[in-house]
Coordinates of C-alpha atoms and ligand atoms in Angstrom, one line a residue:
M1426 CA -8.2 -29.9 14.8
T1427 CA -4.8 -29.0 16.1
T1428 CA -4.0 -25.4 17.1
L1429 CA -2.0 -23.0 15.0
E1430 CA 0.9 -23.3 17.4
Q1431 CA 1.1 -27.1 17.2
R1432 CA 1.1 -27.0 13.4
C1433 CA 3.7 -24.2 13.6
L1434 CA 2.4 -22.5 10.5
S1435 CA 5.0 -20.4 8.7
G1436 CA 4.9 -17.5 6.4
I1437 CA 1.5 -16.7 5.0
A1438 CA -0.2 -19.8 6.3
A1439 CA -1.6 -18.5 9.6
E1440 CA -3.1 -15.4 7.9
V1441 CA -4.6 -17.4 5.1
L1442 CA -6.1 -19.9 7.4
E1443 CA -7.5 -17.2 9.7
G1444 CA -9.0 -15.2 6.7
L1445 CA -10.5 -18.2 4.9
S1446 CA -12.0 -19.6 8.1
R1447 CA -14.2 -16.6 8.7
P1448 CA -17.9 -16.7 7.9
H1449 CA -17.2 -13.8 5.5
R1450 CA -14.0 -14.9 4.0
A1451 CA -11.2 -12.4 3.5
L1452 CA -7.5 -12.2 2.7
P1453 CA -5.2 -9.4 3.8
P1454 CA -4.1 -7.2 0.8
K1455 CA -0.4 -7.3 1.8
L1456 CA -0.5 -10.9 0.5
F1457 CA -0.8 -9.5 -3.0
Y1458 CA 2.8 -8.6 -3.1
D1459 CA 4.9 -11.7 -3.8
E1460 CA 7.2 -11.5 -6.8
E1461 CA 4.4 -12.1 -9.3
G1462 CA 2.0 -9.7 -7.5
S1463 CA 4.6 -7.0 -7.3
A1464 CA 5.2 -7.2 -11.0
L1465 CA 1.5 -7.1 -11.7
F1466 CA 1.1 -4.1 -9.4
E1467 CA 3.9 -2.3 -11.4
Q1468 CA 1.8 -3.0 -14.5
I1469 CA -1.3 -1.6 -12.8
T1470 CA 0.5 1.7 -12.1
C1471 CA 1.0 2.2 -15.8
L1472 CA -2.6 1.4 -16.9
P1473 CA -4.6 4.2 -18.5
E1474 CA -7.5 3.6 -16.0
Y1475 CA -5.3 3.7 -13.0
Y1476 CA -4.9 7.4 -12.4
P1477 CA -3.5 7.4 -8.8
T1478 CA 0.2 6.8 -9.6
R1479 CA 0.5 9.3 -12.4
T1480 CA -1.6 11.9 -10.6
E1481 CA 0.5 11.6 -7.5
A1482 CA 3.7 11.7 -9.5
A1483 CA 2.5 14.9 -11.2
I1484 CA 1.7 16.5 -7.8
L1485 CA 5.2 15.5 -6.5
T1486 CA 6.9 16.8 -9.7
A1487 CA 5.1 20.1 -9.5
N1488 CA 5.9 20.6 -5.8
A1489 CA 9.1 18.7 -5.0
D1490 CA 11.2 21.9 -4.6
E1491 CA 8.6 23.4 -2.2
I1492 CA 8.3 20.2 -0.3
C1493 CA 12.0 19.9 0.1
S1494 CA 12.4 23.5 1.1
R1495 CA 9.8 23.0 3.9
I1496 CA 11.5 20.0 5.5
G1497 CA 14.9 21.6 6.2
R1498 CA 18.5 20.5 5.5
D1499 CA 20.3 17.2 5.9
V1500 CA 17.2 15.1 6.3
S1501 CA 17.3 11.4 6.0
V1502 CA 14.3 9.8 4.2
S1503 CA 12.4 6.7 5.3
E1504 CA 9.6 5.2 3.3
L1505 CA 6.7 2.9 4.3
G1506 CA 5.7 0.5 1.6
A1507 CA 8.4 1.8 -0.8
G1508 CA 7.9 -0.8 -3.5
T1509 CA 10.3 0.0 -6.4
A1510 CA 10.5 3.6 -5.1
T1511 CA 9.6 5.1 -8.6
K1512 CA 7.8 8.2 -7.2
T1513 CA 10.4 8.6 -4.5
R1514 CA 12.9 9.5 -7.2
I1515 CA 11.0 12.7 -7.9
L1516 CA 11.7 13.9 -4.4
L1517 CA 15.3 12.6 -4.3
N1518 CA 16.0 14.5 -7.4
S1519 CA 15.3 17.8 -5.6
L1520 CA 16.9 16.7 -2.3
V1521 CA 20.3 15.7 -3.8
R1522 CA 20.6 19.3 -5.0
L1523 CA 20.0 20.7 -1.5
Q1524 CA 22.3 18.5 0.6
P1525 CA 25.6 16.6 0.1
S1526 CA 24.1 13.1 0.6
V1527 CA 20.8 11.4 1.4
D1528 CA 20.4 8.3 3.6
Y1529 CA 17.3 6.5 2.4
F1530 CA 15.6 3.7 4.4
P1531 CA 12.8 2.0 2.3
L1532 CA 10.6 -0.5 4.1
D1533 CA 8.5 -3.0 2.1
V1534 CA 7.1 -6.6 2.3
S1535 CA 8.5 -7.3 -1.1
H1536 CA 12.2 -8.2 -1.1
A1537 CA 12.2 -8.3 -4.9
A1538 CA 10.8 -4.8 -5.2
L1539 CA 13.3 -3.4 -2.7
Q1540 CA 16.2 -5.1 -4.5
L1541 CA 15.1 -3.4 -7.7
A1542 CA 14.7 -0.1 -6.0
K1543 CA 18.2 -0.3 -4.5
N1544 CA 19.9 -1.3 -7.8
E1545 CA 18.2 1.4 -9.8
L1546 CA 18.8 4.2 -7.2
N1547 CA 22.4 3.2 -6.9
A1548 CA 22.8 3.4 -10.7
D1549 CA 21.2 6.8 -10.9
F1550 CA 22.0 8.7 -7.7
E1551 CA 25.6 8.8 -6.6
T1552 CA 24.9 10.6 -3.3
V1553 CA 21.9 8.5 -2.1
N1554 CA 22.7 5.7 0.3
V1555 CA 20.0 3.0 0.2
Y1556 CA 19.4 0.9 3.3
P1557 CA 16.5 -1.5 2.5
H1558 CA 14.4 -3.1 5.2
V1559 CA 12.1 -6.1 4.4
G1560 CA 9.1 -6.2 6.7
D1561 CA 5.6 -5.0 7.4
F1562 CA 4.5 -2.1 9.5
E1563 CA 4.4 -4.0 12.8
D1564 CA 7.9 -2.9 13.9
L1565 CA 8.6 0.7 12.9
S1566 CA 11.6 1.1 15.2
F1567 CA 13.9 1.5 12.2
L1568 CA 12.4 5.0 11.8
G1569 CA 14.1 6.1 15.0
A1570 CA 17.4 4.3 14.4
H1571 CA 19.0 7.2 12.7
A1572 CA 19.3 10.9 13.6
S1573 CA 16.8 13.8 13.0
P1574 CA 15.9 15.6 10.9
R1575 CA 13.8 13.0 9.3
L1576 CA 11.3 12.8 6.4
V1577 CA 9.0 9.8 6.4
L1578 CA 7.2 9.1 3.2
Y1579 CA 3.9 7.2 3.1
I1580 CA 2.9 7.9 -0.4
G1581 CA 1.0 5.9 -3.0
S1582 CA -2.2 5.9 -1.0
S1583 CA -1.3 2.5 0.7
I1584 CA -2.9 3.9 3.9
G1585 CA -6.2 3.5 2.0
N1586 CA -6.0 -0.2 2.7
L1587 CA -6.5 0.5 6.4
E1588 CA -9.7 1.1 8.5
Q1589 CA -9.8 4.7 9.8
S1590 CA -8.8 3.6 13.4
D1591 CA -5.9 1.5 12.1
A1592 CA -4.8 4.3 9.9
I1593 CA -4.7 6.7 12.8
G1594 CA -3.0 4.0 14.9
L1595 CA -0.3 3.6 12.3
L1596 CA 0.3 7.4 12.1
K1597 CA 0.6 7.5 15.9
S1598 CA 3.2 4.8 15.9
V1599 CA 5.1 6.6 13.1
A1600 CA 4.9 9.8 15.2
H1601 CA 6.1 7.8 18.3
H1602 CA 9.4 7.1 16.6
L1603 CA 9.9 10.7 15.5
S1604 CA 11.1 14.0 17.2
P1605 CA 9.9 17.6 16.9
G1606 CA 10.7 19.0 13.5
D1607 CA 10.5 15.6 11.7
H1608 CA 8.1 15.4 8.8
L1609 CA 5.6 13.0 7.3
L1610 CA 4.5 13.2 3.7
L1611 CA 1.3 11.3 3.2
G1612 CA -0.4 10.6 -0.1
V1613 CA -4.1 9.5 -0.4
D1614 CA -6.6 9.0 -3.1
L1615 CA -9.7 11.3 -3.1
V1616 CA -13.4 10.6 -3.5
K1617 CA -14.5 11.1 -7.0
D1618 CA -16.9 10.0 -9.7
R1619 CA -17.9 6.3 -9.3
D1620 CA -17.1 5.3 -12.9
V1621 CA -13.6 6.7 -12.6
L1622 CA -13.0 4.8 -9.4
V1623 CA -14.4 1.5 -10.5
A1624 CA -12.6 1.6 -13.9
A1625 CA -9.3 2.1 -12.0
Y1626 CA -9.9 -1.2 -10.2
D1627 CA -11.4 -3.1 -13.1
D1628 CA -9.3 -2.3 -16.1
Q1629 CA -10.0 -3.3 -19.7
A1630 CA -6.8 -5.3 -20.1
G1631 CA -7.6 -7.4 -17.0
I1632 CA -4.4 -6.7 -15.2
T1633 CA -6.1 -5.9 -11.9
A1634 CA -8.2 -9.1 -12.2
A1635 CA -4.9 -11.0 -12.6
F1636 CA -3.4 -9.1 -9.7
N1637 CA -6.4 -10.1 -7.5
K1638 CA -6.4 -13.8 -8.7
N1639 CA -2.7 -14.0 -8.0
L1640 CA -3.7 -14.3 -4.4
L1641 CA -5.2 -17.7 -5.2
S1642 CA -2.2 -18.7 -7.4
R1643 CA 0.1 -17.7 -4.5
I1644 CA -1.8 -20.0 -2.1
N1645 CA -1.5 -22.7 -4.7
R1646 CA 2.2 -22.2 -5.0
E1647 CA 3.1 -21.6 -1.4
L1648 CA 0.6 -23.7 0.5
G1649 CA -0.1 -26.5 -1.9
G1650 CA -3.6 -25.3 -2.8
N1651 CA -5.6 -26.3 -5.8
F1652 CA -7.7 -23.2 -6.5
D1653 CA -9.0 -23.1 -10.1
T1654 CA -8.5 -19.4 -10.8
D1655 CA -10.9 -19.6 -13.7
A1656 CA -13.7 -20.5 -11.3
F1657 CA -13.3 -17.2 -9.5
Q1658 CA -14.3 -13.8 -10.8
H1659 CA -12.7 -10.5 -10.1
V1660 CA -15.2 -8.0 -8.6
A1661 CA -14.5 -4.3 -8.0
L1662 CA -17.2 -2.1 -6.5
W1663 CA -17.5 1.4 -5.0
N1664 CA -19.0 1.2 -1.5
E1665 CA -20.2 4.8 -1.2
S1666 CA -21.5 4.8 2.3
V1667 CA -18.0 4.0 3.7
A1668 CA -16.1 5.7 0.8
R1669 CA -14.1 2.8 -0.3
V1670 CA -13.4 0.7 -3.4
E1671 CA -13.7 -3.0 -2.5
M1672 CA -12.2 -5.9 -4.4
H1673 CA -13.5 -9.4 -4.1
L1674 CA -12.9 -12.8 -5.7
E1675 CA -16.3 -14.4 -6.4
S1676 CA -16.8 -18.1 -6.8
T1677 CA -18.6 -18.7 -10.1
Q1678 CA -19.8 -22.2 -9.0
A1679 CA -20.2 -24.4 -6.0
Q1680 CA -16.8 -25.9 -5.4
Q1681 CA -14.3 -27.4 -3.0
V1682 CA -10.7 -26.3 -2.7
R1683 CA -8.0 -28.2 -1.0
I1684 CA -5.1 -26.5 0.7
D1685 CA -2.6 -29.1 1.7
A1686 CA -0.3 -27.0 4.0
L1687 CA -3.4 -26.0 6.0
D1688 CA -4.9 -29.5 6.0
Q1689 CA -8.1 -27.9 4.9
T1690 CA -10.8 -28.6 2.3
L1691 CA -12.9 -25.4 1.8
T1692 CA -16.4 -25.4 0.5
F1693 CA -17.5 -22.4 -1.6
C1694 CA -21.1 -21.7 -2.7
R1695 CA -21.8 -20.1 -6.0
G1696 CA -21.5 -16.4 -5.6
E1697 CA -19.6 -16.6 -2.4
R1698 CA -16.9 -13.9 -2.2
I1699 CA -13.5 -13.6 -0.7
H1700 CA -12.9 -10.0 0.3
T1701 CA -9.4 -9.1 -0.8
E1702 CA -9.0 -5.4 -0.5
N1703 CA -10.4 -2.1 0.7
S1704 CA -9.1 1.1 -0.8
Y1705 CA -10.5 4.0 1.2
K1706 CA -10.9 7.4 -0.5
Y1707 CA -10.5 10.6 1.4
T1708 CA -11.5 14.3 1.2
V1709 CA -8.8 16.8 2.0
G1710 CA -10.6 17.6 5.2
R1711 CA -10.7 14.0 6.4
L1712 CA -7.1 13.6 5.3
E1713 CA -6.0 16.6 7.4
N1714 CA -8.1 15.5 10.4
M1715 CA -6.4 12.0 10.2
M1716 CA -3.0 13.6 10.2
R1717 CA -3.8 15.6 13.3
S1718 CA -5.4 12.6 15.1
G1719 CA -2.1 10.8 14.3
G1720 CA 0.0 13.4 16.0
F1721 CA 1.1 15.6 13.1
E1722 CA 0.5 19.3 12.5
V1723 CA -0.5 19.9 8.9
E1724 CA 1.9 22.2 7.1
H1725 CA 0.4 22.0 3.6
T1726 CA -1.7 19.8 1.4
W1727 CA -1.2 19.7 -2.4
T1728 CA -3.7 18.3 -4.9
D1729 CA -3.8 18.1 -8.7
P1730 CA -6.1 20.4 -10.9
Q1731 CA -8.9 17.8 -10.8
S1732 CA -8.6 17.2 -7.1
W1733 CA -8.2 13.4 -7.7
F1734 CA -5.3 12.8 -5.3
A1735 CA -3.8 14.6 -2.3
V1736 CA -0.3 14.8 -0.8
S1737 CA -0.1 16.3 2.7
L1738 CA 3.0 17.4 4.7
G1739 CA 2.8 17.1 8.4
V1740 CA 5.3 17.9 11.1
I1741 CA 5.9 16.8 14.7
T1742 CA 5.6 19.8 17.0
E1743 CA 7.0 20.3 20.6
S1744 CA 4.4 18.9 23.0
Ligands
LIG796 C1 -1.2 0.0 -3.4 C2 -3.1 0.0 -1.9 C3 -2.5 2.0 -3.2 O1 -5.5 0.7 -3.4 O2 -5.1 1.5 -5.3 C4 -4.3 -1.2 -7.1 C5 -3.6 -1.3 -4.6 N1 -5.3 -2.7 -5.8 N2 -5.2 -1.9 -7.8 C6 -4.8 0.8 -4.4 C7 -4.4 -1.7 -5.8 C8 -5.8 -2.7 -7.0 C9 -3.4 0.1 -4.4 N3 -2.6 0.5 -3.2

């Protein structure tokens, strides 16, 4: 077998090869978000079972003025994993009343989502300047490229995809690019009843199943794969001991799958799973500890009446 370097794998190939070569196969959740996947995710956010989006939106709506008054004047806004920036609009609505203009720097892996965000924000907010940035969280230097005071948004509970140590590492690297007085607004999903959690990741309409299986379709499209998406089953489960919802794709039969661009033929046993996502759920206490470990002082944490979701505001202090 030739090495990765020799084959000069581009785009998603290296990550797919690495993940599918493991004894316990896995694919990184950021691969969900090609154009198809981003569109499916937008549908997920509107599902009756998928409470996180509307719950967080309600928290932001109820507290936007207070959040904006705590972060000071003339802030610029950066956002990690901005997507189509739908919830961001709630904060921008308050912010444009407090300052003459807002520079907004959204980062996302999806070019399509960012383009949509930019067009819609330009149409609706005359005083918001949008500077989109396509990429993952490896290089966060764009955060420091403009002047303080800054507000960094990491809402939508995307941090739930990360292991605890990686989540703290990410917050530390955010903090590294910020200065005293700069703020971080972090949204996370909270631990709750198992049935509510599982339903949110296994909806009646099958949109989340389609979102999960789109990973296989994407490999078919981009890497010349021949995955039969009907021969894999969407699995969503609550792993209570580590407080996370997991998603898997389970092979419903013994089968072989060819992926041309990787020059691989993969063998799956019946019941074998590809682990596609972890979505960690927090308590307010663990959220605030994580903020502190990441280098932020917690100013305030807001939740909804059911305590299903939490949004926490942290600040960098003089050290
Ligand atoms: C975008 C990571 C917050 O974990 O709830 C939704 C992704 N996966 N349904 C989540 C997702 C399945 C979502 N995040």
